[in-house]
């Protein structure tokens, strides 16, 4: 123990922990300097010659989200790998070896985080002409590949890039005639005030009948986003997409009510009022206190019916439910609330990331209830799916 503590005092252990924290950060795990300091303090409370104790101590202070737990464990095993075990694996991969060792299956975030950082190359300024040519090629290929990449399989850097790309996708919301009218050359109603004003210039003779036409406005949107653990990698991207895509249509602000649900319902309207998408995400992350937890859609819909029923504008509201349908509540309660929601909305569309799998069938209890209640179902696991969402809504409205 004296030797190990001596390493800590001389900075060797502290350096390794700091390097491990930076690697976690490259893998998308939120780790700041205060957590690294806390990790070093935690290691003083455990036996450093016991790897499981060290892993548990670091996991307790460096992981704050359930979804990052598996990434941490894979990264810890790779970062603090036993040198003898590494040599054995390397020997098995030599050409003269009789058998080939199966390469470890690591998550893309872990694999990218363990790659060496080419700091010198990144800091070296490139010639302007070469930089422009490289950017053009990489942008075209990456954009096409990322359009079809599953959000759940993205590396940390790809995730950040897609986080920006989803904000450029537009979602034209179908329009309906509103109760308000405007002056127009066509229309069933006569605009008497303007018609009589025109007659004043012709000695009282009515030379033309001005008309009133009903205004067109986008359908009100009600969006329910599943923020449970199985939807963690999708929730942030879909919230960013919905915020940017429904900001306005043809210069007209879209009425949108967005809620997050996990074990309970969270109203995200105060966050979606903000104009900046990053500010919205920051506000929403502070408001959602059951992120990466369980799913109880039935209870959440009951809270929506009791507390926010006025958000449903008659039967004109278009409802989007973003969920994988892995609900842990009572299926009869969910079916009852979905029936109420369908009777008070114009259309109900279920956006399900699990539809990316061939042969997927909604046989889970919650998924089956959603499938029976929804007017349509669409996969939203990549950029291509989001781009086709407007077309799917248009087809749904024509049914």
CSV table of C-alpha atoms in Angstrom, one decimal, residues 11-331:
chain,number,residue,atom,x,y,z
A,11,UNK,CA,1.7,12.0,-9.7
A,12,UNK,CA,1.9,8.7,-11.6
A,13,UNK,CA,-1.5,7.5,-10.5
A,14,UNK,CA,-3.1,10.9,-10.8
A,15,UNK,CA,-1.8,11.2,-14.4
A,16,UNK,CA,-3.4,7.8,-15.3
A,17,UNK,CA,-6.7,8.8,-13.8
A,18,UNK,CA,-6.7,12.1,-15.6
A,19,UNK,CA,-5.9,10.3,-18.9
A,20,UNK,CA,-8.7,7.8,-18.2
A,21,UNK,CA,-11.1,10.7,-17.6
A,22,UNK,CA,-10.1,12.3,-20.9
A,23,UNK,CA,-10.7,9.0,-22.6
A,24,UNK,CA,-14.1,8.8,-21.1
A,25,UNK,CA,-14.9,12.3,-22.3
A,26,UNK,CA,-13.9,11.3,-25.8
A,27,UNK,CA,-16.4,8.4,-25.6
A,28,UNK,CA,-19.2,10.9,-24.7
A,29,UNK,CA,-19.3,10.3,-21.0
A,30,UNK,CA,-19.6,13.7,-19.2
A,31,UNK,CA,-16.5,13.9,-17.0
A,32,UNK,CA,-15.1,17.2,-15.8
A,33,UNK,CA,-12.1,18.2,-13.7
A,34,UNK,CA,-14.0,18.0,-10.4
A,35,UNK,CA,-15.0,14.4,-11.1
A,36,UNK,CA,-11.4,13.5,-11.8
A,37,UNK,CA,-10.4,15.0,-8.5
A,38,UNK,CA,-13.2,13.1,-6.8
A,39,UNK,CA,-12.0,9.9,-8.5
A,40,UNK,CA,-8.5,10.3,-7.1
A,41,UNK,CA,-10.0,10.8,-3.6
A,42,UNK,CA,-12.2,7.7,-4.0
A,43,UNK,CA,-9.1,5.6,-4.8
A,44,UNK,CA,-7.6,6.4,-1.5
A,45,UNK,CA,-10.6,4.6,0.2
A,46,UNK,CA,-10.1,1.2,-1.6
A,47,UNK,CA,-7.3,-1.3,-2.1
A,48,UNK,CA,-5.4,-0.4,-5.2
A,49,UNK,CA,-4.2,-4.0,-5.8
A,50,UNK,CA,-7.9,-5.1,-6.2
A,51,UNK,CA,-9.0,-4.2,-9.7
A,52,UNK,CA,-12.8,-4.8,-9.0
A,53,UNK,CA,-12.6,-2.4,-6.1
A,54,UNK,CA,-10.8,0.2,-8.2
A,55,UNK,CA,-13.4,-0.2,-11.0
A,56,UNK,CA,-16.3,0.1,-8.6
A,57,UNK,CA,-14.8,3.3,-6.9
A,58,UNK,CA,-14.2,5.0,-10.3
A,59,UNK,CA,-17.6,4.0,-11.7
A,60,UNK,CA,-19.3,5.4,-8.6
A,61,UNK,CA,-17.9,8.9,-9.1
A,62,UNK,CA,-17.4,9.1,-12.9
A,63,UNK,CA,-20.7,7.7,-14.2
A,64,UNK,CA,-23.8,9.8,-13.8
A,65,UNK,CA,-26.1,8.2,-16.4
A,66,UNK,CA,-27.2,4.6,-16.6
A,67,UNK,CA,-26.6,4.5,-20.3
A,68,UNK,CA,-22.9,5.3,-19.8
A,69,UNK,CA,-22.3,2.4,-17.4
A,70,UNK,CA,-21.6,-0.2,-20.1
A,71,UNK,CA,-19.3,2.2,-21.9
A,72,UNK,CA,-17.3,2.9,-18.7
A,73,UNK,CA,-16.9,-0.9,-18.0
A,74,UNK,CA,-15.7,-1.6,-21.5
A,75,UNK,CA,-13.3,1.4,-21.5
A,76,UNK,CA,-12.0,0.5,-18.0
A,77,UNK,CA,-11.1,-3.0,-19.1
A,78,UNK,CA,-9.4,-1.8,-22.2
A,79,UNK,CA,-7.6,1.1,-20.5
A,80,UNK,CA,-6.3,-0.8,-17.5
A,81,UNK,CA,-5.8,-4.1,-19.4
A,82,UNK,CA,-3.4,-6.7,-17.9
A,83,UNK,CA,-0.2,-6.5,-19.9
A,84,UNK,CA,0.2,-10.3,-19.7
A,85,UNK,CA,-3.3,-10.8,-21.1
A,86,UNK,CA,-2.6,-8.4,-23.8
A,87,UNK,CA,0.5,-10.3,-24.8
A,88,UNK,CA,-1.4,-13.5,-24.9
A,89,UNK,CA,-4.0,-12.0,-27.2
A,90,UNK,CA,-1.3,-10.5,-29.4
A,91,UNK,CA,0.4,-13.9,-29.6
A,92,UNK,CA,-2.8,-15.6,-30.7
A,93,UNK,CA,-3.1,-13.1,-33.5
A,94,UNK,CA,0.3,-13.9,-35.0
A,95,UNK,CA,0.2,-15.6,-38.4
A,96,UNK,CA,1.9,-18.8,-37.0
A,97,UNK,CA,-0.7,-19.3,-34.4
A,98,UNK,CA,-3.1,-22.2,-35.0
A,99,UNK,CA,-6.2,-20.3,-34.0
A,100,UNK,CA,-7.2,-16.7,-34.4
A,101,UNK,CA,-8.4,-14.8,-31.4
A,102,UNK,CA,-11.7,-13.2,-31.9
A,103,UNK,CA,-11.3,-9.4,-31.7
A,104,UNK,CA,-13.0,-7.8,-28.8
A,105,UNK,CA,-16.4,-6.4,-29.6
A,106,UNK,CA,-16.4,-2.8,-28.5
A,107,UNK,CA,-18.9,-0.1,-28.8
A,108,UNK,CA,-18.0,2.5,-31.5
A,109,UNK,CA,-17.7,5.2,-28.8
A,110,UNK,CA,-15.2,3.0,-26.9
A,111,UNK,CA,-13.2,2.1,-30.0
A,112,UNK,CA,-12.9,5.7,-31.1
A,113,UNK,CA,-12.0,6.9,-27.6
A,114,UNK,CA,-9.1,4.4,-27.5
A,115,UNK,CA,-7.6,5.5,-30.8
A,116,UNK,CA,-4.4,7.6,-30.4
A,117,UNK,CA,-4.9,11.3,-30.6
A,118,UNK,CA,-2.9,12.9,-33.4
A,119,UNK,CA,-2.4,16.1,-31.6
A,120,UNK,CA,0.6,17.2,-33.6
A,121,UNK,CA,-1.3,16.7,-36.9
A,122,UNK,CA,-4.4,18.5,-35.5
A,123,UNK,CA,-2.4,21.4,-34.4
A,124,UNK,CA,-0.4,21.7,-37.6
A,125,UNK,CA,-2.0,24.3,-39.9
A,126,UNK,CA,-2.8,22.9,-43.3
A,127,UNK,CA,-2.5,24.7,-46.5
A,128,UNK,CA,-5.7,26.4,-47.5
A,129,UNK,CA,-6.1,24.6,-50.9
A,130,UNK,CA,-5.6,21.1,-49.4
A,131,UNK,CA,-8.0,21.8,-46.5
A,132,UNK,CA,-10.8,22.8,-48.8
A,133,UNK,CA,-10.4,19.7,-51.1
A,134,UNK,CA,-10.3,17.3,-48.1
A,135,UNK,CA,-13.4,18.9,-46.5
A,136,UNK,CA,-15.4,18.6,-49.7
A,137,UNK,CA,-14.7,14.9,-50.1
A,138,UNK,CA,-15.2,14.0,-46.4
A,139,UNK,CA,-18.4,16.0,-46.1
A,140,UNK,CA,-20.0,14.3,-49.1
A,141,UNK,CA,-19.1,10.7,-48.1
A,142,UNK,CA,-19.8,11.2,-44.4
A,143,UNK,CA,-23.1,12.9,-45.0
A,144,UNK,CA,-24.3,10.0,-47.2
A,145,UNK,CA,-23.1,7.4,-44.7
A,146,UNK,CA,-24.5,9.2,-41.7
A,147,UNK,CA,-28.0,9.5,-43.4
A,148,UNK,CA,-28.4,5.8,-43.0
A,149,UNK,CA,-26.5,5.2,-39.7
A,150,UNK,CA,-28.4,4.1,-36.7
A,151,UNK,CA,-28.3,6.8,-34.0
A,152,UNK,CA,-27.5,4.1,-31.4
A,153,UNK,CA,-24.4,3.0,-33.3
A,154,UNK,CA,-22.8,6.4,-33.8
A,155,UNK,CA,-19.4,7.2,-32.3
A,156,UNK,CA,-19.1,10.2,-30.1
A,157,UNK,CA,-17.8,12.5,-32.9
A,158,UNK,CA,-20.4,11.2,-35.3
A,159,UNK,CA,-23.1,11.7,-32.7
A,160,UNK,CA,-22.0,15.4,-32.4
A,161,UNK,CA,-22.1,15.8,-36.2
A,162,UNK,CA,-25.6,14.2,-36.5
A,163,UNK,CA,-26.7,16.4,-33.6
A,164,UNK,CA,-26.0,19.4,-35.9
A,165,UNK,CA,-27.4,17.8,-39.1
A,166,UNK,CA,-30.8,17.0,-37.6
A,167,UNK,CA,-31.4,20.7,-37.1
A,168,UNK,CA,-31.3,21.3,-40.8
A,169,UNK,CA,-34.2,18.9,-41.6
A,170,UNK,CA,-37.5,20.6,-42.1
A,171,UNK,CA,-40.9,19.2,-41.2
A,172,UNK,CA,-43.7,20.7,-43.2
A,173,UNK,CA,-46.8,20.4,-41.1
A,174,UNK,CA,-50.1,19.9,-43.0
A,175,UNK,CA,-52.3,23.0,-43.0
A,176,UNK,CA,-56.0,23.3,-42.3
A,177,UNK,CA,-58.5,26.2,-42.6
A,178,UNK,CA,-58.7,28.2,-39.5
A,179,UNK,CA,-61.6,30.2,-38.1
A,180,UNK,CA,-59.9,33.5,-38.9
A,181,UNK,CA,-60.5,35.1,-42.3
A,182,UNK,CA,-58.6,37.5,-44.6
A,183,UNK,CA,-59.4,39.7,-47.6
A,184,UNK,CA,-59.0,37.8,-50.8
A,185,UNK,CA,-60.2,37.9,-54.4
A,186,UNK,CA,-61.9,34.5,-53.8
A,187,UNK,CA,-64.1,33.2,-51.1
A,188,UNK,CA,-67.7,32.4,-50.2
A,189,UNK,CA,-68.3,35.4,-47.9
A,190,UNK,CA,-68.5,39.0,-49.0
A,191,UNK,CA,-66.1,41.5,-47.4
A,192,UNK,CA,-68.8,44.2,-46.9
A,193,UNK,CA,-66.6,46.8,-45.3
A,194,UNK,CA,-64.1,46.9,-48.2
A,195,UNK,CA,-66.9,46.6,-50.8
A,196,UNK,CA,-68.7,49.6,-49.3
A,197,UNK,CA,-65.4,51.6,-49.1
A,198,UNK,CA,-64.9,50.9,-52.8
A,199,UNK,CA,-68.5,52.1,-53.6
A,200,UNK,CA,-67.7,55.5,-51.9
A,201,UNK,CA,-65.4,56.2,-54.8
A,202,UNK,CA,-68.0,55.4,-57.5
A,203,UNK,CA,-70.9,57.5,-56.2
A,204,UNK,CA,-72.4,54.6,-54.2
A,205,UNK,CA,-72.4,52.1,-57.1
A,206,UNK,CA,-71.0,48.7,-56.1
A,207,UNK,CA,-68.6,47.9,-59.0
A,208,UNK,CA,-66.9,44.9,-57.4
A,209,UNK,CA,-67.6,42.5,-54.5
A,210,UNK,CA,-64.6,41.9,-52.3
A,211,UNK,CA,-64.4,38.5,-50.7
A,212,UNK,CA,-63.2,37.0,-47.4
A,213,UNK,CA,-61.2,33.7,-47.3
A,214,UNK,CA,-60.4,31.6,-44.3
A,215,UNK,CA,-56.8,31.6,-43.3
A,216,UNK,CA,-54.7,28.5,-43.5
A,217,UNK,CA,-52.6,27.4,-40.5
A,218,UNK,CA,-50.4,24.4,-39.6
A,219,UNK,CA,-52.1,21.7,-37.6
A,220,UNK,CA,-51.3,21.9,-33.9
A,221,UNK,CA,-48.7,19.4,-32.8
A,222,UNK,CA,-48.7,17.3,-29.7
A,223,UNK,CA,-45.4,15.4,-29.3
A,224,UNK,CA,-44.6,12.8,-26.6
A,225,UNK,CA,-41.0,11.7,-26.4
A,226,UNK,CA,-39.9,8.6,-24.6
A,227,UNK,CA,-36.7,9.4,-22.5
A,228,UNK,CA,-36.3,6.0,-20.9
A,229,UNK,CA,-33.0,4.1,-20.8
A,230,UNK,CA,-33.6,2.2,-24.1
A,231,UNK,CA,-34.4,5.5,-25.9
A,232,UNK,CA,-31.5,7.5,-24.4
A,233,UNK,CA,-29.4,7.8,-27.6
A,234,UNK,CA,-32.5,8.8,-29.6
A,235,UNK,CA,-34.1,11.3,-27.2
A,236,UNK,CA,-31.6,14.2,-27.5
A,237,UNK,CA,-31.4,14.0,-31.3
A,238,UNK,CA,-35.2,13.8,-31.7
A,239,UNK,CA,-35.8,16.7,-29.3
A,240,UNK,CA,-33.2,18.8,-31.3
A,241,UNK,CA,-34.9,17.8,-34.5
A,242,UNK,CA,-38.4,18.7,-33.3
A,243,UNK,CA,-37.3,22.0,-31.9
A,244,UNK,CA,-35.6,23.2,-35.1
A,245,UNK,CA,-38.0,21.5,-37.6
A,246,UNK,CA,-41.2,22.8,-36.1
A,247,UNK,CA,-40.1,26.3,-35.3
A,248,UNK,CA,-42.2,27.8,-38.0
A,249,UNK,CA,-43.7,26.9,-41.4
A,250,UNK,CA,-43.9,29.4,-44.2
A,251,UNK,CA,-43.4,32.2,-41.7
A,252,UNK,CA,-46.2,31.0,-39.5
A,253,UNK,CA,-45.4,29.7,-36.0
A,254,UNK,CA,-46.5,26.1,-35.4
A,255,UNK,CA,-48.4,25.5,-32.3
A,256,UNK,CA,-46.5,22.6,-30.6
A,257,UNK,CA,-46.8,21.1,-27.2
A,258,UNK,CA,-43.9,18.7,-26.3
A,259,UNK,CA,-43.8,16.4,-23.4
A,260,UNK,CA,-41.2,13.9,-22.2
A,261,UNK,CA,-42.2,10.8,-20.5
A,262,UNK,CA,-40.4,8.1,-18.6
A,263,UNK,CA,-41.8,7.1,-15.3
A,264,UNK,CA,-43.9,10.3,-15.3
A,265,UNK,CA,-44.8,13.2,-17.6
A,266,UNK,CA,-42.6,16.3,-18.0
A,267,UNK,CA,-43.9,19.4,-19.7
A,268,UNK,CA,-41.2,20.8,-22.1
A,269,UNK,CA,-43.1,23.9,-23.2
A,270,UNK,CA,-40.9,26.3,-21.2
A,271,UNK,CA,-37.8,24.7,-22.9
A,272,UNK,CA,-39.3,24.8,-26.4
A,273,UNK,CA,-40.1,28.5,-26.0
A,274,UNK,CA,-36.4,29.2,-26.2
A,275,UNK,CA,-35.2,30.0,-29.7
A,276,UNK,CA,-31.7,28.4,-29.5
A,277,UNK,CA,-31.7,24.6,-29.8
A,278,UNK,CA,-28.7,24.2,-27.5
A,279,UNK,CA,-30.4,26.3,-24.8
A,280,UNK,CA,-33.6,24.3,-25.2
A,281,UNK,CA,-31.6,21.0,-24.7
A,282,UNK,CA,-29.9,22.4,-21.6
A,283,UNK,CA,-33.2,23.6,-20.1
A,284,UNK,CA,-34.9,20.2,-21.0
A,285,UNK,CA,-32.1,18.2,-19.4
A,286,UNK,CA,-32.6,20.1,-16.2
A,287,UNK,CA,-36.4,19.6,-16.3
A,288,UNK,CA,-36.4,15.9,-17.0
A,289,UNK,CA,-35.6,14.1,-13.7
A,290,UNK,CA,-36.4,10.6,-14.9
A,291,UNK,CA,-34.0,10.5,-17.9
A,292,UNK,CA,-32.7,7.0,-18.7
A,293,UNK,CA,-35.1,5.3,-16.3
A,294,UNK,CA,-38.2,3.2,-16.9
A,295,UNK,CA,-41.3,3.7,-19.1
A,296,UNK,CA,-44.8,4.1,-17.9
A,297,UNK,CA,-46.7,5.6,-20.8
A,298,UNK,CA,-50.1,4.8,-19.4
A,299,UNK,CA,-49.5,6.9,-16.3
A,300,UNK,CA,-48.0,9.7,-18.3
A,301,UNK,CA,-51.1,9.8,-20.6
A,302,UNK,CA,-53.4,9.8,-17.6
A,303,UNK,CA,-51.4,12.9,-16.3
A,304,UNK,CA,-51.8,14.5,-19.7
A,305,UNK,CA,-55.6,13.9,-19.6
A,306,UNK,CA,-56.0,15.3,-16.1
A,307,UNK,CA,-53.7,18.3,-16.3
A,308,UNK,CA,-53.2,19.3,-20.0
A,309,UNK,CA,-56.3,18.2,-21.8
A,310,UNK,CA,-56.7,21.8,-23.1
A,311,UNK,CA,-53.6,21.4,-25.2
A,312,UNK,CA,-55.6,19.2,-27.5
A,313,UNK,CA,-57.3,21.6,-29.9
A,314,UNK,CA,-60.5,19.8,-30.6
A,315,UNK,CA,-59.9,17.0,-33.1
A,316,UNK,CA,-57.4,19.0,-35.1
A,317,UNK,CA,-54.3,18.1,-33.1
A,318,UNK,CA,-51.7,15.8,-34.8
A,319,UNK,CA,-50.2,13.6,-32.1
A,320,UNK,CA,-46.6,12.1,-32.5
A,321,UNK,CA,-45.5,9.5,-30.0
A,322,UNK,CA,-41.8,8.7,-30.1
A,323,UNK,CA,-41.2,5.5,-28.2
A,324,UNK,CA,-39.9,1.9,-28.7
A,325,UNK,CA,-43.1,0.7,-26.9
A,326,UNK,CA,-41.2,-1.2,-24.1
A,327,UNK,CA,-43.7,-0.1,-21.5
A,328,UNK,CA,-43.6,-1.5,-17.9
A,329,UNK,CA,-47.1,-0.3,-16.9
A,330,UNK,CA,-50.4,-2.1,-17.0
A,331,UNK,CA,-51.4,-2.7,-20.6
